[in-house]
Coordinates of N, CA and C in Angstrom, one line a residue:
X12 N 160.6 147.7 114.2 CA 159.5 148.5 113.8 C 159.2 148.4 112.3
X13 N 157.9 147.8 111.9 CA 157.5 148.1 110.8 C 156.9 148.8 110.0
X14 N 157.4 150.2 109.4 CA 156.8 151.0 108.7 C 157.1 151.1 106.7
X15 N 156.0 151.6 106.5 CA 155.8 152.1 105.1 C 156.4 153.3 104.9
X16 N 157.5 153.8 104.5 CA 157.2 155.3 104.2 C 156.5 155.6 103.2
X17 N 155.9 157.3 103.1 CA 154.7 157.2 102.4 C 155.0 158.3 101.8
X18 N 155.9 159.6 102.2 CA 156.7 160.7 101.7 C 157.2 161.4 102.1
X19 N 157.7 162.1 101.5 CA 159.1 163.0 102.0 C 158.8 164.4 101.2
X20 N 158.1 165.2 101.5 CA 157.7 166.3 101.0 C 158.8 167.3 101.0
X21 N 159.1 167.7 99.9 CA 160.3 168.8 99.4 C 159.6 169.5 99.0
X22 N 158.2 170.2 99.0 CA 158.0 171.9 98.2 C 157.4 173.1 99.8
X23 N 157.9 172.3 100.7 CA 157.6 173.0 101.6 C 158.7 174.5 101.7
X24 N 158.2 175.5 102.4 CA 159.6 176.1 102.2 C 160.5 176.2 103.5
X25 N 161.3 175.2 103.9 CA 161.7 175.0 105.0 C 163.0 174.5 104.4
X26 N 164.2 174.7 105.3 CA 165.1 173.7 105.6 C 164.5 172.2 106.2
X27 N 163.7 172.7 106.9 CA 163.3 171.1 107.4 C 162.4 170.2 106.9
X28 N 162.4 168.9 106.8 CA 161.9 168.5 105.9 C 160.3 167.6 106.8
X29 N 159.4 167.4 105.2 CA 158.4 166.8 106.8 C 158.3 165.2 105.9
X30 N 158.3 164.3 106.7 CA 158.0 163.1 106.0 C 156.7 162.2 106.6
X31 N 155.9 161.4 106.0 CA 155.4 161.1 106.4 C 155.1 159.1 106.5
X32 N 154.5 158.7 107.3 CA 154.8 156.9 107.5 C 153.7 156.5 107.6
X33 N 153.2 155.2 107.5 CA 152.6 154.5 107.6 C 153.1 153.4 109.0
X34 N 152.7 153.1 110.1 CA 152.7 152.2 110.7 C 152.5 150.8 110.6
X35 N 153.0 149.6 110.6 CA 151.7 148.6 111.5 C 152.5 147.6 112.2
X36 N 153.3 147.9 112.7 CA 153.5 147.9 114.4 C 152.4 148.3 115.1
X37 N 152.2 147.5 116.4 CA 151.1 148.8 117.2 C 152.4 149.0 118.6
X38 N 151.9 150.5 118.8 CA 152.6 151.3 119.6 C 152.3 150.7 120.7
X39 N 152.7 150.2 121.8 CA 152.0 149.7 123.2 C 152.8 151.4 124.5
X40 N 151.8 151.8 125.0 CA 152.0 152.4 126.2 C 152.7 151.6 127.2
X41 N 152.0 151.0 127.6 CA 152.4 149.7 128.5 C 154.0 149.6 128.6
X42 N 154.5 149.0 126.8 CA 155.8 148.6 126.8 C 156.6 149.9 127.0
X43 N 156.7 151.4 126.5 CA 157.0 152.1 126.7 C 157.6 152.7 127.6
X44 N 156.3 152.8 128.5 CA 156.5 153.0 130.5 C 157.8 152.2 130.8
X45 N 157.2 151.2 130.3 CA 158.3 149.8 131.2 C 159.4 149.6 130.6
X46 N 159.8 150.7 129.5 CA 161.5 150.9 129.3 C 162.1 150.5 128.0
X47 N 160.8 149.8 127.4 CA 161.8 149.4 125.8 C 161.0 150.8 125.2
X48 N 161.9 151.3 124.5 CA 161.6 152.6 124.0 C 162.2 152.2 122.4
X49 N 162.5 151.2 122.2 CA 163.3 150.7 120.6 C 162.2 151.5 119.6
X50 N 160.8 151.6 119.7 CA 160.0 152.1 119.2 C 160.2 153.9 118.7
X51 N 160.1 154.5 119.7 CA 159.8 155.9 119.7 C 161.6 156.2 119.6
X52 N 162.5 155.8 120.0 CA 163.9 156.2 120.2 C 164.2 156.2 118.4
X53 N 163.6 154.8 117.4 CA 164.2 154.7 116.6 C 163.7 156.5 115.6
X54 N 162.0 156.8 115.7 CA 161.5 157.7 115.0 C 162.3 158.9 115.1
X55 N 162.7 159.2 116.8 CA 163.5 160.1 117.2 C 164.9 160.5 116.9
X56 N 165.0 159.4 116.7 CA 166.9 159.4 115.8 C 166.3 159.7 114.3
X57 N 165.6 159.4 113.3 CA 165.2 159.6 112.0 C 165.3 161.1 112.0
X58 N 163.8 161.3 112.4 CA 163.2 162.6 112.7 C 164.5 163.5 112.6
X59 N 165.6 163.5 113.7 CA 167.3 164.5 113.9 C 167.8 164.4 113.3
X60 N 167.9 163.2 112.7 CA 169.2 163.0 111.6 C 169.0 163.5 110.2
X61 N 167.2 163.6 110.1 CA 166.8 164.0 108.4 C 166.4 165.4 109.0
X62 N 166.8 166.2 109.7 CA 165.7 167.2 110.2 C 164.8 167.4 109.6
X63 N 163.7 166.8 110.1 CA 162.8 166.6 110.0 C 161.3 166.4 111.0
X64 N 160.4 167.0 110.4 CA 159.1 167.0 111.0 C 158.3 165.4 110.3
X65 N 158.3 165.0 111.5 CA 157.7 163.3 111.4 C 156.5 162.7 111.8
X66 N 155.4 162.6 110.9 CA 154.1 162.1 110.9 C 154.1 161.1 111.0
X67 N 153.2 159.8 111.7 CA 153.6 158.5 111.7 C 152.0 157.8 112.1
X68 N 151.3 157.2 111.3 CA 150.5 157.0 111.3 C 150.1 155.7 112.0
X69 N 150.1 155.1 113.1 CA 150.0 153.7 113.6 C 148.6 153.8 114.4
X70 N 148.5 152.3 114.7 CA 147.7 152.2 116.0 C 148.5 152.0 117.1
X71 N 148.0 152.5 118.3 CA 148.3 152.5 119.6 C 147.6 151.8 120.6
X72 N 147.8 151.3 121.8 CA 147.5 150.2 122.5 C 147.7 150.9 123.9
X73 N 146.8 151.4 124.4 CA 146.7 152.0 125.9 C 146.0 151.4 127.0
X74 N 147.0 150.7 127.1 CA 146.2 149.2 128.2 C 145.0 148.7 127.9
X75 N 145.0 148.3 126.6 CA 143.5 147.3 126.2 C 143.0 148.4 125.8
X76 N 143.0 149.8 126.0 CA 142.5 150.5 124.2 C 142.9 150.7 123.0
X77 N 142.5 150.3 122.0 CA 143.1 150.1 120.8 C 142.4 151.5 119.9
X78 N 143.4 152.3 119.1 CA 143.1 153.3 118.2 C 144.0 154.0 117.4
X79 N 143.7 154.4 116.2 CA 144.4 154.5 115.4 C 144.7 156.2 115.5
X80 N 146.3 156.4 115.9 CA 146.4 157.1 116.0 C 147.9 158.0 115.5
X81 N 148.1 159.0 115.6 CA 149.5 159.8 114.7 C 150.2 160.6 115.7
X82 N 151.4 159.5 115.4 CA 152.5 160.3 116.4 C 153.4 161.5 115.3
X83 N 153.5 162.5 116.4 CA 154.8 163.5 115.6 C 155.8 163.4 116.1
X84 N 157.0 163.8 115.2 CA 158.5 164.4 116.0 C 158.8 165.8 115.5
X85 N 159.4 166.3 116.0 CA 160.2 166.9 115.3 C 161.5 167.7 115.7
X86 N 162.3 167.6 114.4 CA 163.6 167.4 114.4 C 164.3 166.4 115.4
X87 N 163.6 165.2 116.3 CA 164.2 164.5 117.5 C 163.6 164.7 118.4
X88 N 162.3 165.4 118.8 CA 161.7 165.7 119.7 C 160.1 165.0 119.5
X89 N 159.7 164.2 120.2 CA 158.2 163.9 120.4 C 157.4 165.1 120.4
X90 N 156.1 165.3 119.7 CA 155.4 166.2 120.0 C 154.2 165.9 121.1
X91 N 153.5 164.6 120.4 CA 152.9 163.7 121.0 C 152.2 162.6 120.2
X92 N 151.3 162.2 120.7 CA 150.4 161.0 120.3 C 149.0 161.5 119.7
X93 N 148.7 161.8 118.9 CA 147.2 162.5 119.0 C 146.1 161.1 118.6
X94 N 145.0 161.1 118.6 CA 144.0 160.5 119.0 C 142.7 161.3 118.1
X95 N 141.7 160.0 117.3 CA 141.1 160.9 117.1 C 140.1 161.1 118.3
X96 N 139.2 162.7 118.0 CA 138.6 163.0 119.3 C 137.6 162.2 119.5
X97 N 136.3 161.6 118.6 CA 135.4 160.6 118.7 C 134.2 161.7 118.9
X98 N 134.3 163.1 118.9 CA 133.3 163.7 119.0 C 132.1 164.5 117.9
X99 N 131.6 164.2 117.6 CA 131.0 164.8 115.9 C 130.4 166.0 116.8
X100 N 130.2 166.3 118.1 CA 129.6 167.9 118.2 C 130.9 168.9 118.7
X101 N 132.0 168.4 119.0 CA 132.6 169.2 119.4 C 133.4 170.1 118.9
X102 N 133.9 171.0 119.4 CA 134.5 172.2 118.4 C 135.9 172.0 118.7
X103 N 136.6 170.9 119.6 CA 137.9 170.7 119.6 C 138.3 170.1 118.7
X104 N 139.7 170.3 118.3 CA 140.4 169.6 117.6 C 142.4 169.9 117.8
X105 N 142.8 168.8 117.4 CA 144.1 168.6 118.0 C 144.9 169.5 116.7
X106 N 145.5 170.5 117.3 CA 146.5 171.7 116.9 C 148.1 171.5 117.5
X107 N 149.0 171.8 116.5 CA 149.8 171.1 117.1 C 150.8 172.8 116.2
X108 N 151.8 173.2 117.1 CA 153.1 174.2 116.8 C 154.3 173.5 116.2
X109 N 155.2 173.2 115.2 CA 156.2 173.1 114.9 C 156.8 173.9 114.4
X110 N 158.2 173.2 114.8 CA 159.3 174.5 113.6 C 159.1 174.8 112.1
X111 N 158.0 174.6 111.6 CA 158.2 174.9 109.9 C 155.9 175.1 110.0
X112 N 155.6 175.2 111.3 CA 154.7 176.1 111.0 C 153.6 175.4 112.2
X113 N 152.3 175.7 111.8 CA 151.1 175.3 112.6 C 150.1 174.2 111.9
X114 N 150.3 173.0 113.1 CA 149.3 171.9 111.8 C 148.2 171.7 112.2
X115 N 146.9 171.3 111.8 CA 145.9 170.7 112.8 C 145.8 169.3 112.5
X116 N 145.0 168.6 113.1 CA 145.4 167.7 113.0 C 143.9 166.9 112.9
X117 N 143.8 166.5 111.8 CA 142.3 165.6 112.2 C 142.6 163.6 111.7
X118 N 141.7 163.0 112.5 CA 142.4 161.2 112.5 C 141.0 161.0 112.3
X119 N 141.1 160.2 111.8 CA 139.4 159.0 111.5 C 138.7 160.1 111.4
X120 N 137.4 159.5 111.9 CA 136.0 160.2 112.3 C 136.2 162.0 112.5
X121 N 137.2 162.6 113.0 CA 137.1 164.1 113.0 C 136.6 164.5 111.6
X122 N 136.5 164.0 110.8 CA 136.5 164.9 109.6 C 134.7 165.0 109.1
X123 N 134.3 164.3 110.5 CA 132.5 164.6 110.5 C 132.1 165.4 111.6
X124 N 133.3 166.3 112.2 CA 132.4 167.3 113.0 C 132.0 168.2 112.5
X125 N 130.9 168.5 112.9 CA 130.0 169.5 112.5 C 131.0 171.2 112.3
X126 N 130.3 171.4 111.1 CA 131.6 172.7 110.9 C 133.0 172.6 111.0
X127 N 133.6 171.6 110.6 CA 135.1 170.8 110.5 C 135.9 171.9 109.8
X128 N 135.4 172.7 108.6 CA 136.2 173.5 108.1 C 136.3 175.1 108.3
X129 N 135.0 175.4 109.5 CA 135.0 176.5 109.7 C 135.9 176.4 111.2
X130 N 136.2 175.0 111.9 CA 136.6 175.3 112.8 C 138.3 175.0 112.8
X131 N 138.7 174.0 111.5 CA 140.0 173.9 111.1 C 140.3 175.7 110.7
X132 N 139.7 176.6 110.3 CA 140.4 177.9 109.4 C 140.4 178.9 111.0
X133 N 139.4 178.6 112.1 CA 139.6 179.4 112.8 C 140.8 179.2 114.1
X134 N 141.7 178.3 113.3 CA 142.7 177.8 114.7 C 143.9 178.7 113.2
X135 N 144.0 179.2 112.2 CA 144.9 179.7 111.1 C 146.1 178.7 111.3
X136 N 145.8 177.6 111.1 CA 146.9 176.8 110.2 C 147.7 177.0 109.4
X137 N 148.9 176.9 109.0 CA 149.6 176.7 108.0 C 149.2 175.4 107.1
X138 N 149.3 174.4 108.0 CA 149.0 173.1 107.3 C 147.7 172.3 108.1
X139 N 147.5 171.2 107.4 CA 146.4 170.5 108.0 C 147.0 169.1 107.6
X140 N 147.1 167.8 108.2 CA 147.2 166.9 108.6 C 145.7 166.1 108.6
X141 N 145.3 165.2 107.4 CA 144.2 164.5 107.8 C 144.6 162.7 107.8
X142 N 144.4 162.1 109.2 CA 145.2 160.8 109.2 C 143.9 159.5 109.1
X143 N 143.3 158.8 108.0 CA 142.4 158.0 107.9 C 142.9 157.0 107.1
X144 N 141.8 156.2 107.4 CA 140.9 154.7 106.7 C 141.4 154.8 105.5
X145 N 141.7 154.0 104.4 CA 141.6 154.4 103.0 C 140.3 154.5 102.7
X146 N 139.2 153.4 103.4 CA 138.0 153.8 102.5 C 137.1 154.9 103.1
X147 N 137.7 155.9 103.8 CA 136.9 156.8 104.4 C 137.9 158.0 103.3
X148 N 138.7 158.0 102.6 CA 139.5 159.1 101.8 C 138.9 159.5 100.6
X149 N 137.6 158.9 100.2 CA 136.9 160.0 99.4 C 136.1 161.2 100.3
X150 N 135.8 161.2 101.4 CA 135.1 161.9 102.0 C 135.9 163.0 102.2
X151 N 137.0 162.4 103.0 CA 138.3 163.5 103.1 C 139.0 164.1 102.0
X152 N 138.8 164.1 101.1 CA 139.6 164.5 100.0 C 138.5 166.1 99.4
X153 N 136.9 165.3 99.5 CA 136.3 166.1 99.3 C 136.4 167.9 100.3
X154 N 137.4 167.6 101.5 CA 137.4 168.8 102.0 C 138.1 169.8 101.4
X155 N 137.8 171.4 101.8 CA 138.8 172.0 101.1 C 139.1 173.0 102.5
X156 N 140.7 173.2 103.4 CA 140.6 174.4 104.1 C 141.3 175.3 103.7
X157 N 141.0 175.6 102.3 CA 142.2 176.5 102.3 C 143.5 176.9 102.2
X158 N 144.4 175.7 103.0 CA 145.8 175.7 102.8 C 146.0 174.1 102.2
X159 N 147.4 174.1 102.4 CA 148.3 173.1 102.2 C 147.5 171.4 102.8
X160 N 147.4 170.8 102.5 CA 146.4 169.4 103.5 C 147.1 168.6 102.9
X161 N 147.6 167.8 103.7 CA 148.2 166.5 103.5 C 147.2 165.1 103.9
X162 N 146.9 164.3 104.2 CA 146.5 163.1 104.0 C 146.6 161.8 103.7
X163 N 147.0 161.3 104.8 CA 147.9 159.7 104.9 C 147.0 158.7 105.9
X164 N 146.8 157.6 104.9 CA 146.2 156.7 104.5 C 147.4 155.7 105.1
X165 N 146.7 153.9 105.3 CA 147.8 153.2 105.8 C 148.5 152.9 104.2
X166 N 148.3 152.8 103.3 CA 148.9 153.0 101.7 C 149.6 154.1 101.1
X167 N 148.9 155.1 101.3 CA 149.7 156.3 100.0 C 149.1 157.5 101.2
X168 N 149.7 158.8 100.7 CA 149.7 160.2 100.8 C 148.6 160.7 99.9
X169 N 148.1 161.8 100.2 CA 146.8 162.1 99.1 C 146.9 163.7 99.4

């Protein structure tokens, strides 16, 4: 597995720590199902050993779909795979519960749905997770919800 790490965030107030990666391996579903897990086993051992909440920014490969997408762990536990949603009118967005608080989660293109920041404040996040493009990270940067926002790029944290 070849990753970037991209940070290890210490001003959270947790015993646990959250780090975050860069991918570029692609994740294959496919291979997964069919039993080599060397992939997701190795994040999962990290993730418990650093207790740790684990952001991981790769693309994924779901039988001939390709997208760029951010897996979690935490502490050793998969949370899941999120995806961005592809929808500019919709009012979903991927929310996710951990032990060191509540993230939302927005990947690529989420960060043009319509009312993006009235509908990130009305899920009350602790944190916000935004997973993009580098050259889409002036757009993203320009957001503001409020809290704590992280932002990882296949390069750097922002």
């Amino acid at each position: 597995m070849e990753c970037q790490f991209i940070k290890d965030v210490e001003e959270i107030k947790s015993d646990t720590k959250l780090i975050f990666f860069a991918c570029y391996e692609e994740f294959s579903y496919e291979k997964e199902i069919s039993g080599d897990k060397s992939f997701s086993s190795k994040l999962s051992k990290l993730s418990a050993e650093k207790n740790a909440v684990v952001f991981v920014r790769l693309s994924t490969d779901l039988f001939g779909l390709k997208s760029k997408s951010l897996m979690v762990y935490d502490k050793g536990m998969l949370l899941g795979i999120f995806d961005e949603m592809n929808c500019f009118n919709s009012k979903e967005i991927n929310v996710l519960d951990t032990s060191i608080g509540r993230f939302c989660l927005l990947i690529e293109t989420d960060i043009y749905i319509e009312g993006i920041i009235q509908i990130i404040q009305s899920f009350d996040p602790d944190y916000v997770v935004v997973s993009i493009k580098d050259y889409l990270y002036p757009e993203a940067k320009k957001l503001n919800f409020n809290v704590t926002t992280y932002g990882i790029t296949d390069l750097f944290l922002f």
